PDB file of C-alpha atoms in Angstrom:
ATOM      1  CA  UNK A   7     -57.317   5.848 164.087  1.00  0.00           C
ATOM      2  CA  UNK A   8     -53.847   6.407 165.071  1.00  0.00           C
ATOM      3  CA  UNK A   9     -51.181   3.927 164.253  1.00  0.00           C
ATOM      4  CA  UNK A  10     -49.486   2.365 167.125  1.00  0.00           C
ATOM      5  CA  UNK A  11     -46.204   3.483 167.791  1.00  0.00           C
ATOM      6  CA  UNK A  12     -43.158   1.542 169.078  1.00  0.00           C
ATOM      7  CA  UNK A  13     -40.409   3.421 170.444  1.00  0.00           C
ATOM      8  CA  UNK A  14     -36.786   1.895 171.105  1.00  0.00           C
ATOM      9  CA  UNK A  15     -33.843   2.729 173.137  1.00  0.00           C
ATOM     10  CA  UNK A  16     -30.673   3.086 171.414  1.00  0.00           C
ATOM     11  CA  UNK A  17     -27.408   2.001 172.725  1.00  0.00           C
ATOM     12  CA  UNK A  18     -27.930  -1.426 174.532  1.00  0.00           C
ATOM     13  CA  UNK A  19     -31.081  -1.808 172.638  1.00  0.00           C
ATOM     14  CA  UNK A  20     -31.508  -1.250 169.396  1.00  0.00           C
ATOM     15  CA  UNK A  21     -27.789  -1.003 168.300  1.00  0.00           C
ATOM     16  CA  UNK A  22     -24.795  -2.412 170.092  1.00  0.00           C
ATOM     17  CA  UNK A  23     -22.761   0.482 170.358  1.00  0.00           C
ATOM     18  CA  UNK A  24     -20.182  -0.893 173.324  1.00  0.00           C
ATOM     19  CA  UNK A  25     -16.905  -1.106 171.634  1.00  0.00           C
ATOM     20  CA  UNK A  26     -17.044   2.494 170.859  1.00  0.00           C
ATOM     21  CA  UNK A  27     -18.611   4.342 173.458  1.00  0.00           C
ATOM     22  CA  UNK A  28     -15.456   1.637 175.259  1.00  0.00           C
ATOM     23  CA  UNK A  29     -12.773   3.017 172.944  1.00  0.00           C
ATOM     24  CA  UNK A  30     -14.027   6.577 173.609  1.00  0.00           C
ATOM     25  CA  UNK A  31     -14.080   6.679 177.643  1.00  0.00           C
ATOM     26  CA  UNK A  32     -10.927   4.866 177.858  1.00  0.00           C
ATOM     27  CA  UNK A  33      -9.667   7.917 175.275  1.00  0.00           C
ATOM     28  CA  UNK A  34     -10.890  10.365 177.769  1.00  0.00           C
ATOM     29  CA  UNK A  35      -9.170   8.322 180.581  1.00  0.00           C
ATOM     30  CA  UNK A  36      -6.081   8.305 179.426  1.00  0.00           C
ATOM     31  CA  UNK A  37      -6.032  12.097 179.130  1.00  0.00           C
ATOM     32  CA  UNK A  38      -6.155  11.649 183.241  1.00  0.00           C
ATOM     33  CA  UNK A  39      -3.567   8.751 183.595  1.00  0.00           C
ATOM     34  CA  UNK A  40      -6.057   6.681 184.738  1.00  0.00           C
ATOM     35  CA  UNK A  41      -6.395   2.353 183.801  1.00  0.00           C
ATOM     36  CA  UNK A  42      -8.550   2.041 180.924  1.00  0.00           C
ATOM     37  CA  UNK A  43     -11.971   0.216 181.451  1.00  0.00           C
ATOM     38  CA  UNK A  44     -12.080  -3.510 180.340  1.00  0.00           C
ATOM     39  CA  UNK A  45     -15.204  -4.968 178.131  1.00  0.00           C
ATOM     40  CA  UNK A  46     -16.176  -7.096 181.349  1.00  0.00           C
ATOM     41  CA  UNK A  47     -16.098  -4.083 183.802  1.00  0.00           C
ATOM     42  CA  UNK A  48     -17.728  -2.063 181.424  1.00  0.00           C
ATOM     43  CA  UNK A  49     -21.206  -2.194 182.164  1.00  0.00           C
ATOM     44  CA  UNK A  50     -21.065  -1.069 185.682  1.00  0.00           C
ATOM     45  CA  UNK A  51     -19.941   2.557 184.295  1.00  0.00           C
ATOM     46  CA  UNK A  52     -22.585   2.657 180.806  1.00  0.00           C
ATOM     47  CA  UNK A  53     -26.327   3.886 180.660  1.00  0.00           C
ATOM     48  CA  UNK A  54     -26.517   7.110 181.254  1.00  0.00           C
ATOM     49  CA  UNK A  55     -24.224   9.489 178.914  1.00  0.00           C
ATOM     50  CA  UNK A  56     -21.234  10.211 178.564  1.00  0.00           C
ATOM     51  CA  UNK A  57     -20.606  12.323 181.387  1.00  0.00           C
ATOM     52  CA  UNK A  58     -21.395   9.839 184.467  1.00  0.00           C
ATOM     53  CA  UNK A  59     -19.157   7.005 182.422  1.00  0.00           C
ATOM     54  CA  UNK A  60     -16.380   9.402 183.492  1.00  0.00           C
ATOM     55  CA  UNK A  61     -17.773  10.054 187.049  1.00  0.00           C
ATOM     56  CA  UNK A  62     -18.016   6.265 187.233  1.00  0.00           C
ATOM     57  CA  UNK A  63     -15.290   5.441 185.854  1.00  0.00           C
ATOM     58  CA  UNK A  64     -12.894   7.927 188.087  1.00  0.00           C
ATOM     59  CA  UNK A  65     -14.808   6.871 191.207  1.00  0.00           C
ATOM     60  CA  UNK A  66     -14.147   3.421 190.621  1.00  0.00           C
ATOM     61  CA  UNK A  67     -10.693   4.102 190.741  1.00  0.00           C
ATOM     62  CA  UNK A  68     -10.740   6.818 193.833  1.00  0.00           C
ATOM     63  CA  UNK A  69      -9.881   9.599 191.877  1.00  0.00           C
ATOM     64  CA  UNK A  70     -11.645  13.131 192.123  1.00  0.00           C
ATOM     65  CA  UNK A  71     -12.749  15.013 188.962  1.00  0.00           C
ATOM     66  CA  UNK A  72     -13.159  18.531 189.543  1.00  0.00           C
ATOM     67  CA  UNK A  73     -16.135  20.406 187.309  1.00  0.00           C
ATOM     68  CA  UNK A  74     -13.619  21.696 184.917  1.00  0.00           C
ATOM     69  CA  UNK A  75     -11.773  18.344 184.244  1.00  0.00           C
ATOM     70  CA  UNK A  76     -14.983  16.816 183.728  1.00  0.00           C
ATOM     71  CA  UNK A  77     -16.385  19.461 181.118  1.00  0.00           C
ATOM     72  CA  UNK A  78     -12.768  18.632 179.362  1.00  0.00           C
ATOM     73  CA  UNK A  79     -12.683  14.999 179.947  1.00  0.00           C
ATOM     74  CA  UNK A  80     -16.132  14.789 178.341  1.00  0.00           C
ATOM     75  CA  UNK A  81     -15.141  17.054 175.517  1.00  0.00           C
ATOM     76  CA  UNK A  82     -12.485  14.370 174.655  1.00  0.00           C
ATOM     77  CA  UNK A  83     -15.250  11.512 174.949  1.00  0.00           C
ATOM     78  CA  UNK A  84     -17.986  13.187 172.677  1.00  0.00           C
ATOM     79  CA  UNK A  85     -14.884  14.614 169.854  1.00  0.00           C
ATOM     80  CA  UNK A  86     -13.328  10.919 169.961  1.00  0.00           C
ATOM     81  CA  UNK A  87     -17.258   9.445 169.377  1.00  0.00           C
ATOM     82  CA  UNK A  88     -18.343  11.819 166.768  1.00  0.00           C
ATOM     83  CA  UNK A  89     -15.368  11.127 164.734  1.00  0.00           C
ATOM     84  CA  UNK A  90     -15.691   7.434 164.761  1.00  0.00           C
ATOM     85  CA  UNK A  91     -19.581   6.698 164.252  1.00  0.00           C
ATOM     86  CA  UNK A  92     -20.315   4.111 163.054  1.00  0.00           C
ATOM     87  CA  UNK A  93     -16.956   2.505 163.676  1.00  0.00           C
ATOM     88  CA  UNK A  94     -17.872  -0.668 165.555  1.00  0.00           C
ATOM     89  CA  UNK A  95     -21.261  -0.141 165.998  1.00  0.00           C
ATOM     90  CA  UNK A  96     -24.013  -2.737 164.323  1.00  0.00           C
ATOM     91  CA  UNK A  97     -27.508  -3.439 164.711  1.00  0.00           C
ATOM     92  CA  UNK A  98     -28.463  -6.402 167.052  1.00  0.00           C
ATOM     93  CA  UNK A  99     -29.998  -9.571 165.193  1.00  0.00           C
ATOM     94  CA  UNK A 100     -33.092  -9.712 163.974  1.00  0.00           C
ATOM     95  CA  UNK A 101     -33.366  -5.515 164.160  1.00  0.00           C
ATOM     96  CA  UNK A 102     -33.598  -5.292 160.146  1.00  0.00           C
ATOM     97  CA  UNK A 103     -36.215  -7.700 160.110  1.00  0.00           C
ATOM     98  CA  UNK A 104     -38.246  -6.620 163.163  1.00  0.00           C
ATOM     99  CA  UNK A 105     -38.180  -3.101 161.903  1.00  0.00           C
ATOM    100  CA  UNK A 106     -39.073  -4.623 158.416  1.00  0.00           C
ATOM    101  CA  UNK A 107     -42.163  -6.684 160.358  1.00  0.00           C
ATOM    102  CA  UNK A 108     -43.858  -3.792 162.190  1.00  0.00           C
ATOM    103  CA  UNK A 109     -43.704  -1.389 159.331  1.00  0.00           C
ATOM    104  CA  UNK A 110     -45.595  -4.216 157.026  1.00  0.00           C
ATOM    105  CA  UNK A 111     -48.206  -3.820 159.908  1.00  0.00           C
ATOM    106  CA  UNK A 112     -48.373  -0.443 160.074  1.00  0.00           C
ATOM    107  CA  UNK A 113     -46.487   0.875 163.220  1.00  0.00           C
ATOM    108  CA  UNK A 114     -44.908   3.631 163.369  1.00  0.00           C
ATOM    109  CA  UNK A 115     -41.214   3.626 165.413  1.00  0.00           C
ATOM    110  CA  UNK A 116     -39.181   5.973 166.968  1.00  0.00           C
ATOM    111  CA  UNK A 117     -36.119   6.194 169.106  1.00  0.00           C
ATOM    112  CA  UNK A 118     -35.724   7.818 172.608  1.00  0.00           C
ATOM    113  CA  UNK A 119     -32.111   8.029 173.656  1.00  0.00           C
ATOM    114  CA  UNK A 120     -30.297   9.535 176.516  1.00  0.00           C
ATOM    115  CA  UNK A 121     -27.434  10.148 173.729  1.00  0.00           C
ATOM    116  CA  UNK A 122     -27.355  13.224 172.612  1.00  0.00           C
ATOM    117  CA  UNK A 123     -29.498  14.004 169.765  1.00  0.00           C
ATOM    118  CA  UNK A 124     -26.890  14.722 166.749  1.00  0.00           C
ATOM    119  CA  UNK A 125     -24.932  12.071 167.534  1.00  0.00           C
ATOM    120  CA  UNK A 126     -27.908   9.556 167.614  1.00  0.00           C
ATOM    121  CA  UNK A 127     -29.018  10.656 163.936  1.00  0.00           C
ATOM    122  CA  UNK A 128     -25.398  10.624 162.881  1.00  0.00           C
ATOM    123  CA  UNK A 129     -25.246   6.958 164.180  1.00  0.00           C
ATOM    124  CA  UNK A 130     -28.557   5.791 162.807  1.00  0.00           C
ATOM    125  CA  UNK A 131     -27.925   7.233 159.489  1.00  0.00           C
ATOM    126  CA  UNK A 132     -24.772   5.865 159.043  1.00  0.00           C
ATOM    127  CA  UNK A 133     -26.266   2.646 159.801  1.00  0.00           C
ATOM    128  CA  UNK A 134     -28.671   2.945 156.956  1.00  0.00           C
ATOM    129  CA  UNK A 135     -31.692   3.062 158.795  1.00  0.00           C
ATOM    130  CA  UNK A 136     -33.199   6.540 159.281  1.00  0.00           C
ATOM    131  CA  UNK A 137     -35.619   6.525 157.179  1.00  0.00           C
ATOM    132  CA  UNK A 138     -37.463   3.900 159.397  1.00  0.00           C
ATOM    133  CA  UNK A 139     -37.793   6.110 162.193  1.00  0.00           C
ATOM    134  CA  UNK A 140     -40.744   8.693 162.413  1.00  0.00           C
ATOM    135  CA  UNK A 141     -38.559  10.703 165.229  1.00  0.00           C
ATOM    136  CA  UNK A 142     -35.332  10.390 166.922  1.00  0.00           C
ATOM    137  CA  UNK A 143     -35.395  12.097 170.114  1.00  0.00           C
ATOM    138  CA  UNK A 144     -31.810  12.472 172.366  1.00  0.00           C
ATOM    139  CA  UNK A 145     -31.305  13.916 175.770  1.00  0.00           C
ATOM    140  CA  UNK A 146     -31.027  17.612 174.017  1.00  0.00           C
ATOM    141  CA  UNK A 147     -34.268  17.065 172.115  1.00  0.00           C
ATOM    142  CA  UNK A 148     -36.383  18.546 174.707  1.00  0.00           C
ATOM    143  CA  UNK A 149     -35.538  19.979 178.351  1.00  0.00           C
ATOM    144  CA  UNK A 150     -36.354  17.076 180.240  1.00  0.00           C
ATOM    145  CA  UNK A 151     -34.444  13.721 179.548  1.00  0.00           C
ATOM    146  CA  UNK A 152     -35.105   9.951 180.683  1.00  0.00           C
ATOM    147  CA  UNK A 153     -36.697   8.578 183.510  1.00  0.00           C
ATOM    148  CA  UNK A 154     -38.671  11.841 183.135  1.00  0.00           C
ATOM    149  CA  UNK A 155     -41.643  10.464 181.354  1.00  0.00           C
ATOM    150  CA  UNK A 156     -42.274  12.967 179.030  1.00  0.00           C
ATOM    151  CA  UNK A 157     -39.470  12.103 177.090  1.00  0.00           C
ATOM    152  CA  UNK A 158     -41.005   9.210 175.651  1.00  0.00           C
ATOM    153  CA  UNK A 159     -44.738  11.120 175.792  1.00  0.00           C
ATOM    154  CA  UNK A 160     -43.162  13.775 173.874  1.00  0.00           C
ATOM    155  CA  UNK A 161     -41.132  11.592 171.383  1.00  0.00           C
ATOM    156  CA  UNK A 162     -44.531   9.580 170.536  1.00  0.00           C
ATOM    157  CA  UNK A 163     -46.062  12.937 170.056  1.00  0.00           C
ATOM    158  CA  UNK A 164     -43.304  13.956 167.432  1.00  0.00           C
ATOM    159  CA  UNK A 165     -43.543  10.469 165.676  1.00  0.00           C
ATOM    160  CA  UNK A 166     -47.145  11.294 164.954  1.00  0.00           C
ATOM    161  CA  UNK A 167     -48.068   8.561 167.268  1.00  0.00           C
ATOM    162  CA  UNK A 168     -50.364   8.465 170.531  1.00  0.00           C
ATOM    163  CA  UNK A 169     -49.196   7.488 173.516  1.00  0.00           C
ATOM    164  CA  UNK A 170     -52.372   5.057 174.712  1.00  0.00           C
ATOM    165  CA  UNK A 171     -51.336   3.279 171.884  1.00  0.00           C
ATOM    166  CA  UNK A 172     -47.556   2.932 172.046  1.00  0.00           C
ATOM    167  CA  UNK A 173     -44.853   0.356 173.182  1.00  0.00           C
ATOM    168  CA  UNK A 174     -41.444   0.756 174.564  1.00  0.00           C
ATOM    169  CA  UNK A 175     -38.333  -1.371 174.022  1.00  0.00           C
ATOM    170  CA  UNK A 176     -35.442  -0.486 176.341  1.00  0.00           C
ATOM    171  CA  UNK A 177     -32.158  -2.310 178.009  1.00  0.00           C
ATOM    172  CA  UNK A 178     -32.284  -0.593 181.468  1.00  0.00           C
ATOM    173  CA  UNK A 179     -33.997   0.191 184.185  1.00  0.00           C
ATOM    174  CA  UNK A 180     -34.209   3.820 183.431  1.00  0.00           C
ATOM    175  CA  UNK A 181     -36.418   2.914 180.340  1.00  0.00           C
ATOM    176  CA  UNK A 182     -38.616   0.673 182.257  1.00  0.00           C
ATOM    177  CA  UNK A 183     -39.019   3.653 184.996  1.00  0.00           C
ATOM    178  CA  UNK A 184     -39.449   5.793 182.064  1.00  0.00           C
ATOM    179  CA  UNK A 185     -42.491   3.677 180.684  1.00  0.00           C
ATOM    180  CA  UNK A 186     -43.977   3.047 183.644  1.00  0.00           C
ATOM    181  CA  UNK A 187     -44.244   6.212 184.851  1.00  0.00           C
ATOM    182  CA  UNK A 188     -45.802   7.394 181.310  1.00  0.00           C
ATOM    183  CA  UNK A 189     -48.436   4.303 181.877  1.00  0.00           C
ATOM    184  CA  UNK A 190     -46.787   2.727 178.762  1.00  0.00           C
ATOM    185  CA  UNK A 191     -45.672  -1.027 178.546  1.00  0.00           C
ATOM    186  CA  UNK A 192     -42.587  -1.800 177.970  1.00  0.00           C
ATOM    187  CA  UNK A 193     -40.142  -5.062 176.459  1.00  0.00           C
ATOM    188  CA  UNK A 194     -36.697  -4.853 178.112  1.00  0.00           C
ATOM    189  CA  UNK A 195     -33.975  -7.151 176.098  1.00  0.00           C
ATOM    190  CA  UNK A 196     -31.877  -8.798 178.401  1.00  0.00           C
ATOM    191  CA  UNK A 197     -28.773  -8.428 176.241  1.00  0.00           C
ATOM    192  CA  UNK A 198     -27.868  -4.496 176.797  1.00  0.00           C
ATOM    193  CA  UNK A 199     -26.078  -2.483 178.933  1.00  0.00           C
ATOM    194  CA  UNK A 200     -26.973  -3.404 182.682  1.00  0.00           C
ATOM    195  CA  UNK A 201     -24.920  -5.005 185.631  1.00  0.00           C
ATOM    196  CA  UNK A 202     -28.464  -6.454 186.988  1.00  0.00           C
ATOM    197  CA  UNK A 203     -30.371  -8.450 185.084  1.00  0.00           C
ATOM    198  CA  UNK A 204     -33.749  -6.607 183.513  1.00  0.00           C
ATOM    199  CA  UNK A 205     -35.736  -8.503 185.039  1.00  0.00           C
ATOM    200  CA  UNK A 206     -35.389  -6.979 188.307  1.00  0.00           C
ATOM    201  CA  UNK A 207     -36.947  -3.873 187.291  1.00  0.00           C
ATOM    202  CA  UNK A 208     -40.579  -5.920 186.332  1.00  0.00           C
ATOM    203  CA  UNK A 209     -41.128  -4.861 182.781  1.00  0.00           C
ATOM    204  CA  UNK A 210     -43.924  -5.680 180.716  1.00  0.00           C
ATOM    205  CA  UNK A 211     -42.281  -8.786 178.943  1.00  0.00           C
ATOM    206  CA  UNK A 212     -38.391  -9.762 179.049  1.00  0.00           C
ATOM    207  CA  UNK A 213     -37.225 -10.675 175.431  1.00  0.00           C
ATOM    208  CA  UNK A 214     -33.345 -12.068 174.636  1.00  0.00           C
ATOM    209  CA  UNK A 215     -33.655 -11.595 170.835  1.00  0.00           C
ATOM    210  CA  UNK A 216     -35.659  -9.607 168.462  1.00  0.00           C
ATOM    211  CA  UNK A 217     -37.199 -12.736 167.075  1.00  0.00           C
ATOM    212  CA  UNK A 218     -39.333 -13.040 170.375  1.00  0.00           C
ATOM    213  CA  UNK A 219     -40.463  -9.124 169.949  1.00  0.00           C
ATOM    214  CA  UNK A 220     -44.058  -9.856 167.538  1.00  0.00           C
ATOM    215  CA  UNK A 221     -47.018  -8.072 166.557  1.00  0.00           C
ATOM    216  CA  UNK A 222     -49.040 -10.306 168.777  1.00  0.00           C
ATOM    217  CA  UNK A 223     -46.971  -9.831 171.934  1.00  0.00           C
ATOM    218  CA  UNK A 224     -46.670  -6.147 170.571  1.00  0.00           C
ATOM    219  CA  UNK A 225     -50.776  -6.079 170.811  1.00  0.00           C
ATOM    220  CA  UNK A 226     -51.366  -7.473 173.369  1.00  0.00           C
ATOM    221  CA  UNK A 227     -49.215  -5.819 175.402  1.00  0.00           C
ATOM    222  CA  UNK A 228     -50.672  -2.495 174.257  1.00  0.00           C
ATOM    223  CA  UNK A 229     -54.120  -3.664 174.502  1.00  0.00           C
ATOM    224  CA  UNK A 230     -53.658  -5.420 177.928  1.00  0.00           C
ATOM    225  CA  UNK A 231     -52.526  -1.273 178.977  1.00  0.00           C
ATOM    226  CA  UNK A 232     -55.768  -0.086 177.558  1.00  0.00           C
ATOM    227  CA  UNK A 233     -57.991  -1.460 180.191  1.00  0.00           C
TER     228      UNK A 233
END
C-alpha cells in the first residue's frame, strides 16, 4: 500500500518568511517612490506571489502600474529576495518536531507552494530541511498553480504518494480551496498570512501550533475523506 502523505504550503505555514518578503516588497516599492508597507499592513498584500503583492501595494496607494513597470519591479523584488535567502526566515515552532513525528510514522512529506520553485528549494535547503521532502513544487513547476487542484495532486504523484491517502496543510483560502477541489482534507494553521480567519473558509480542521498536528488527527481526516 502507498504510504500516506502530508503536503505543506510553505510561506506562512511551514516557514515564517514575512520579514524577508516585506523587506523585498519595500525594496521594490522604493523604486516607485511609494511609502513602505509596515508589518501590520503586510497581510493585505501577501499570499499570491510577488507580482500580486506589488500590484496590491500600488493599488492601496492609488498608483497605477504599467505592465513594463510591473515587470521591472517584480525583477527587483525577486532579485532582492533571492540574494538574501534565508535571511530572517525560520520554521514555525513545532515544525521540525512535526516532520520527525510523521517521518517516523512512515508518512511521505511534500511542499506545494505558489512561491517560485527555485526560491522554495533554496530556502528549504538553506534551513536544512530539504532532505525531508519527497517533492518541492512551486508556481512554475507545472503549467498550473494553486488554486488549481492539479498543482496539489501532481505534487502528490511526483512525491510518490496517493491523492486518496493525502492531507494538505496550509494557511490561506487558496490552500483550502485547492485541497477541497482535489477532494483532499485540509488542516489550516491560524498564524499564517491572511487578513481573514481561516475558519471562515471551512477547512477540515484548524490548529494554532504544530503540536496539534498529531498522527491521530491526520489519520482521522484521511480516513474520513476515503469514506
